[in-house]
Amino acid sequence: MGFDQYHEPANELSAETRTFARMCANLTEEAEAIGWYEQRISLETDEESRSVMLDSLGEEYKHFSMDLEFLLRRKPQWRQIAQGILFTSGDIAGHGEAAEAAANGEDSEQETGGAADVSLGIGGLKGAVTNSSKGQGL
């Protein structure tokens, strides 16, 4: 991969932004590895080999989750949106639209149909949006 995770001159980016970009690259690589293991496991006929690959797949799930948690801790708006989508049931896209609207301080009339809908506490998001506009967000 080299240095291609940067889309702007690396020497002009803050250390925080470079770390964030590296963690995004890590997250991408872990997602790719999960996809590769899924494909290999689906074709493997040797049970012992499948067992080893399944163990490796579990490691990739762990790494992906740790990378994601790191990134979410650095971006409150992203965390707010993720909280409206992850670990819910019902319409994923609907949850996404509602969570994004809530993170932007908008009312969402979209019915998400989830059994575990979570209030995003719109009032609590205003600080996250403000931080975003100061370079700590998107």
XYZ file of N, CA and C in Angstrom:
414
model
N 0.816 -1.193 0.000
C 0.000 0.000 0.000
C 0.861 1.258 0.000
N 1.997 1.234 0.685
C 2.856 2.404 0.710
C 2.183 3.596 1.350
N 2.224 4.720 0.665
C 1.691 5.959 1.226
C 0.402 6.392 0.543
N -0.204 5.490 -0.209
C -1.356 5.906 -0.997
C -2.636 6.083 -0.186
N -2.579 5.917 1.144
C -3.776 6.195 1.937
C -4.008 7.693 2.080
N -3.020 8.484 1.690
C -3.171 9.936 1.770
C -3.635 10.488 0.430
N -4.594 11.362 0.481
C -5.069 12.031 -0.729
C -4.637 13.484 -0.758
N -3.980 13.888 0.298
C -3.414 15.233 0.396
C -1.934 15.053 0.760
N -1.100 16.068 0.536
C 0.329 15.924 0.877
C 0.495 15.540 2.357
N 1.141 14.404 2.597
C 1.266 13.881 3.970
C 1.970 14.870 4.886
N 2.945 15.604 4.349
C 3.688 16.544 5.195
C 2.851 17.746 5.623
N 1.695 17.933 4.990
C 0.800 19.030 5.369
C -0.283 18.574 6.344
N -0.382 17.262 6.542
C -1.410 16.719 7.433
C -0.887 16.650 8.862
N -1.795 16.834 9.817
C -1.403 16.717 11.225
C -1.116 15.251 11.550
N -0.392 15.043 12.626
C -0.119 13.675 13.078
C -1.428 12.948 13.362
N -2.404 13.652 13.928
C -3.716 13.050 14.219
C -4.406 12.594 12.944
N -4.345 13.412 11.907
C -4.988 13.055 10.635
C -4.260 11.890 9.972
N -2.922 11.868 10.063
C -2.171 10.738 9.478
C -2.499 9.441 10.225
N -2.598 9.510 11.546
C -2.970 8.319 12.312
C -4.372 7.852 11.924
N -5.297 8.804 11.788
C -6.657 8.456 11.387
C -6.657 7.764 10.018
N -5.880 8.303 9.074
C -5.795 7.705 7.734
C -5.207 6.297 7.803
N -4.187 6.097 8.652
C -3.602 4.751 8.789
C -4.619 3.776 9.354
N -5.417 4.230 10.309
C -6.416 3.337 10.898
C -7.537 3.036 9.895
N -7.871 4.006 9.049
C -8.845 3.733 7.979
C -8.287 2.679 7.019
N -6.997 2.781 6.703
C -6.365 1.778 5.841
C -6.381 0.413 6.522
N -6.104 0.385 7.828
C -6.169 -0.882 8.583
C -7.571 -1.482 8.503
N -8.582 -0.645 8.700
C -9.962 -1.121 8.668
C -10.289 -1.740 7.303
N -9.848 -1.067 6.238
C -10.065 -1.578 4.885
C -9.390 -2.931 4.701
N -8.143 -3.033 5.166
C -7.403 -4.288 5.021
C -8.054 -5.423 5.809
N -8.564 -5.112 6.991
C -9.242 -6.152 7.785
C -10.532 -6.598 7.089
N -11.267 -5.659 6.519
C -12.497 -6.017 5.797
C -12.169 -6.893 4.583
N -11.099 -6.545 3.878
C -10.682 -7.369 2.736
C -10.312 -8.776 3.202
N -9.574 -8.869 4.308
C -9.163 -10.184 4.810
C -10.393 -11.015 5.190
N -11.400 -10.389 5.792
C -12.630 -11.104 6.141
C -13.272 -11.667 4.871
N -13.328 -10.858 3.829
C -13.902 -11.323 2.564
C -13.108 -12.471 1.962
N -11.776 -12.368 2.037
C -10.926 -13.444 1.483
C -11.115 -14.744 2.267
N -11.126 -14.647 3.601
C -11.331 -15.867 4.397
C -12.696 -16.476 4.131
N -13.717 -15.650 4.001
C -15.053 -16.182 3.706
C -15.044 -16.981 2.399
N -14.365 -16.458 1.387
C -14.305 -17.156 0.107
C -13.523 -18.466 0.227
N -12.372 -18.403 0.894
C -11.541 -19.614 1.041
C -12.288 -20.681 1.833
N -12.919 -20.293 2.897
C -13.631 -21.247 3.755
C -14.796 -21.874 2.996
N -15.447 -21.094 2.159
C -16.598 -21.634 1.425
C -16.184 -22.719 0.439
N -14.914 -22.706 0.007
C -14.444 -23.696 -0.966
C -13.615 -24.818 -0.355
N -13.085 -24.613 0.842
C -12.171 -25.586 1.437
C -12.929 -26.847 1.863
N -12.395 -28.001 1.485
C -13.040 -29.267 1.843
C -12.330 -29.982 2.989
N -11.078 -29.632 3.242
C -10.322 -30.252 4.333
C -10.765 -29.618 5.660
N -11.337 -30.408 6.550
C -11.903 -29.896 7.805
C -10.860 -29.243 8.702
N -9.658 -29.827 8.764
C -8.623 -29.246 9.606
C -8.189 -27.878 9.071
N -8.062 -27.782 7.776
C -7.717 -26.498 7.157
C -8.829 -25.472 7.395
N -10.084 -25.917 7.240
C -11.217 -25.014 7.502
C -11.188 -24.515 8.942
N -10.838 -25.391 9.870
C -10.784 -25.008 11.276
C -9.746 -23.911 11.514
N -8.576 -24.063 10.889
C -7.517 -23.058 11.027
C -7.988 -21.729 10.420
N -8.613 -21.813 9.254
C -9.079 -20.579 8.601
C -10.199 -19.913 9.398
N -11.074 -20.709 10.001
C -12.135 -20.135 10.827
C -11.554 -19.405 12.039
N -10.489 -19.973 12.605
C -9.817 -19.302 13.712
C -9.212 -17.980 13.233
N -8.593 -18.008 12.067
C -8.010 -16.781 11.499
C -9.097 -15.749 11.206
N -10.242 -16.208 10.727
C -11.355 -15.299 10.447
C -11.793 -14.583 11.726
N -11.841 -15.324 12.836
C -12.192 -14.705 14.115
C -11.221 -13.601 14.504
N -9.941 -13.820 14.215
C -8.938 -12.782 14.479
C -9.222 -11.531 13.640
N -9.595 -11.749 12.392
C -9.893 -10.599 11.518
C -11.117 -9.843 12.029
N -12.130 -10.564 12.515
C -13.300 -9.882 13.097
C -12.858 -9.004 14.266
N -11.986 -9.563 15.107
C -11.500 -8.815 16.268
C -10.722 -7.571 15.815
N -9.827 -7.748 14.861
C -9.022 -6.613 14.388
C -9.905 -5.539 13.757
N -10.866 -5.967 12.939
C -11.777 -5.004 12.313
C -12.532 -4.229 13.386
N -13.029 -4.936 14.383
C -13.808 -4.290 15.448
C -12.956 -3.314 16.250
N -11.711 -3.687 16.535
C -10.827 -2.781 17.279
C -10.507 -1.533 16.454
N -10.242 -1.714 15.168
C -9.979 -0.560 14.295
C -11.189 0.364 14.252
N -12.368 -0.224 14.093
C -13.591 0.572 14.031
C -13.816 1.336 15.332
N -13.632 0.675 16.452
C -13.821 1.344 17.736
C -12.837 2.507 17.896
N -11.589 2.309 17.478
C -10.594 3.392 17.541
C -11.093 4.603 16.762
N -11.544 4.351 15.524
C -11.997 5.452 14.673
C -13.236 6.127 15.251
N -14.175 5.338 15.768
C -15.399 5.918 16.331
C -15.101 6.766 17.563
N -14.092 6.386 18.336
C -13.723 7.189 19.505
C -13.163 8.543 19.097
N -12.605 8.631 17.895
C -12.016 9.896 17.432
C -13.023 10.801 16.735
N -14.159 10.233 16.311
C -15.142 11.001 15.540
C -16.533 10.864 16.167
N -16.892 11.778 17.044
C -18.180 11.670 17.742
C -19.387 11.619 16.804
N -19.360 12.358 15.711
C -20.504 12.333 14.795
C -20.641 10.958 14.153
N -19.531 10.365 13.784
C -19.548 9.016 13.189
C -20.103 8.033 14.219
N -19.655 8.157 15.479
C -20.147 7.269 16.527
C -21.661 7.416 16.691
N -22.146 8.657 16.663
C -23.581 8.890 16.823
C -24.366 8.211 15.705
N -23.884 8.344 14.486
C -24.573 7.711 13.359
C -24.495 6.194 13.487
N -23.336 5.675 13.829
C -23.175 4.227 13.980
C -24.088 3.677 15.069
N -24.240 4.428 16.150
C -25.108 3.967 17.236
C -26.555 3.849 16.779
N -26.952 4.633 15.796
C -28.308 4.544 15.278
C -28.515 3.390 14.313
N -27.419 2.779 13.868
C -27.493 1.720 12.863
C -27.105 0.353 13.443
N -25.983 0.335 14.159
C -25.436 -0.943 14.617
C -26.284 -1.559 15.724
N -26.374 -2.852 15.718
C -27.029 -3.648 16.759
C -28.508 -3.322 16.893
N -29.135 -2.968 15.789
C -30.574 -2.751 15.755
C -31.170 -3.794 14.819
N -32.458 -3.918 14.831
C -33.134 -4.764 13.849
C -33.961 -3.846 12.959
N -34.526 -4.396 11.913
C -35.359 -3.594 11.023
C -34.586 -3.087 9.824
N -35.038 -1.995 9.292
C -34.546 -1.427 8.039
C -33.187 -0.734 8.239
N -32.124 -1.350 7.751
C -30.775 -0.797 7.929
C -30.666 0.575 7.259
N -31.139 0.679 6.027
C -31.047 1.964 5.322
C -31.891 3.025 6.027
N -33.069 2.636 6.505
C -33.913 3.577 7.237
C -33.244 4.048 8.513
N -32.619 3.122 9.233
C -31.874 3.500 10.441
C -30.748 4.463 10.075
N -30.092 4.200 8.934
C -29.000 5.060 8.508
C -29.470 6.479 8.226
N -30.587 6.591 7.512
C -31.122 7.923 7.208
C -31.519 8.647 8.490
N -32.188 7.933 9.394
C -32.624 8.549 10.656
C -31.420 8.963 11.509
N -30.413 8.117 11.557
C -29.234 8.419 12.373
C -28.462 9.605 11.808
N -28.352 9.666 10.481
C -27.662 10.792 9.858
C -28.422 12.098 10.112
N -29.747 12.037 9.964
C -30.561 13.232 10.206
C -30.410 13.688 11.655
N -30.427 12.740 12.576
C -30.279 13.098 13.991
C -28.900 13.706 14.259
N -27.877 13.140 13.644
C -26.514 13.659 13.845
C -26.358 15.061 13.282
N -27.164 15.374 12.265
C -27.119 16.709 11.664
C -28.126 17.654 12.305
N -28.797 17.182 13.367
C -29.753 18.025 14.076
C -31.070 18.199 13.354
N -31.367 17.285 12.442
C -32.613 17.351 11.678
C -33.605 16.358 12.236
N -34.881 16.625 12.023
C -35.910 15.656 12.389
C -36.010 14.641 11.273
N -36.179 13.406 11.645
C -36.360 12.356 10.651
C -37.737 11.764 10.838
N -38.510 11.769 9.764
C -39.845 11.176 9.819
C -39.825 9.765 9.287
N -38.659 9.265 8.947
C -38.540 7.933 8.364
C -38.845 6.873 9.401
N -39.706 5.940 9.025
C -40.031 4.804 9.892
C -38.954 3.752 9.718
N -38.265 3.415 10.788
C -37.177 2.452 10.679
C -37.622 1.046 10.984
N -38.717 0.889 11.692
C -39.255 -0.435 11.927
C -38.421 -1.331 12.785
N -37.439 -0.835 13.463
C -36.579 -1.672 14.286
C -37.160 -1.933 15.653
N -36.935 -3.131 16.151
C -37.419 -3.485 17.479
C -36.549 -2.866 18.557
N -35.339 -2.513 18.200
C -34.410 -1.995 19.203
C -33.985 -0.581 18.856
N -34.938 0.213 18.341
C -34.596 1.590 17.999
C -34.033 2.307 19.212
N -33.052 3.125 18.962
C -32.355 3.814 20.036
C -32.504 5.310 19.832
N -32.867 6.024 20.885
C -32.889 7.476 20.816
C -31.463 7.973 20.712
N -31.223 8.871 19.781
C -29.873 9.394 19.587
C -29.615 10.649 20.391
N -30.627 11.158 21.074
C -30.406 12.336 21.902
C -29.892 13.498 21.081
N -30.739 14.048 20.244
C -30.323 15.083 19.302
C -29.580 16.211 20.000
N -30.029 16.602 21.161
C -29.370 17.691 21.873
C -27.909 17.389 22.153
N -27.591 16.126 22.398
C -26.220 15.743 22.683
C -25.329 15.743 21.457
N -25.920 15.817 20.266
C -25.139 15.758 19.037
C -24.612 17.113 18.613
N -25.196 18.180 19.125
C -24.790 19.503 18.653
C -23.312 19.751 18.889
N -22.760 19.297 19.992
C -21.330 19.447 20.248
C -20.503 18.641 19.273
N -20.995 17.449 18.903
C -20.266 16.609 17.950
C -20.216 17.279 16.596
N -21.319 17.886 16.175
C -21.349 18.560 14.883
C -20.419 19.759 14.925
N -20.429 20.482 16.023
C -19.538 21.628 16.161
C -18.091 21.186 16.080
N -17.735 20.082 16.760
C -16.369 19.574 16.693
C -16.001 19.178 15.279
N -16.987 18.619 14.537
C -16.739 18.231 13.158
C -16.345 19.424 12.322
N -17.041 20.519 12.532
C -16.762 21.684 11.706
C -15.417 22.318 12.061
N -14.810 21.898 13.167
C -13.495 22.404 13.551
C -12.380 21.441 13.151
N -12.693 20.527 12.240
C -11.672 19.626 11.744
C -11.574 18.324 12.504
N -12.447 18.100 13.487
C -12.405 16.849 14.221
C -13.433 15.871 13.687
N -14.226 16.265 12.764
C -15.254 15.399 12.207
C -14.821 14.862 10.873
N -15.723 14.894 9.943
C -15.471 14.351 8.625
C -14.277 15.011 8.038
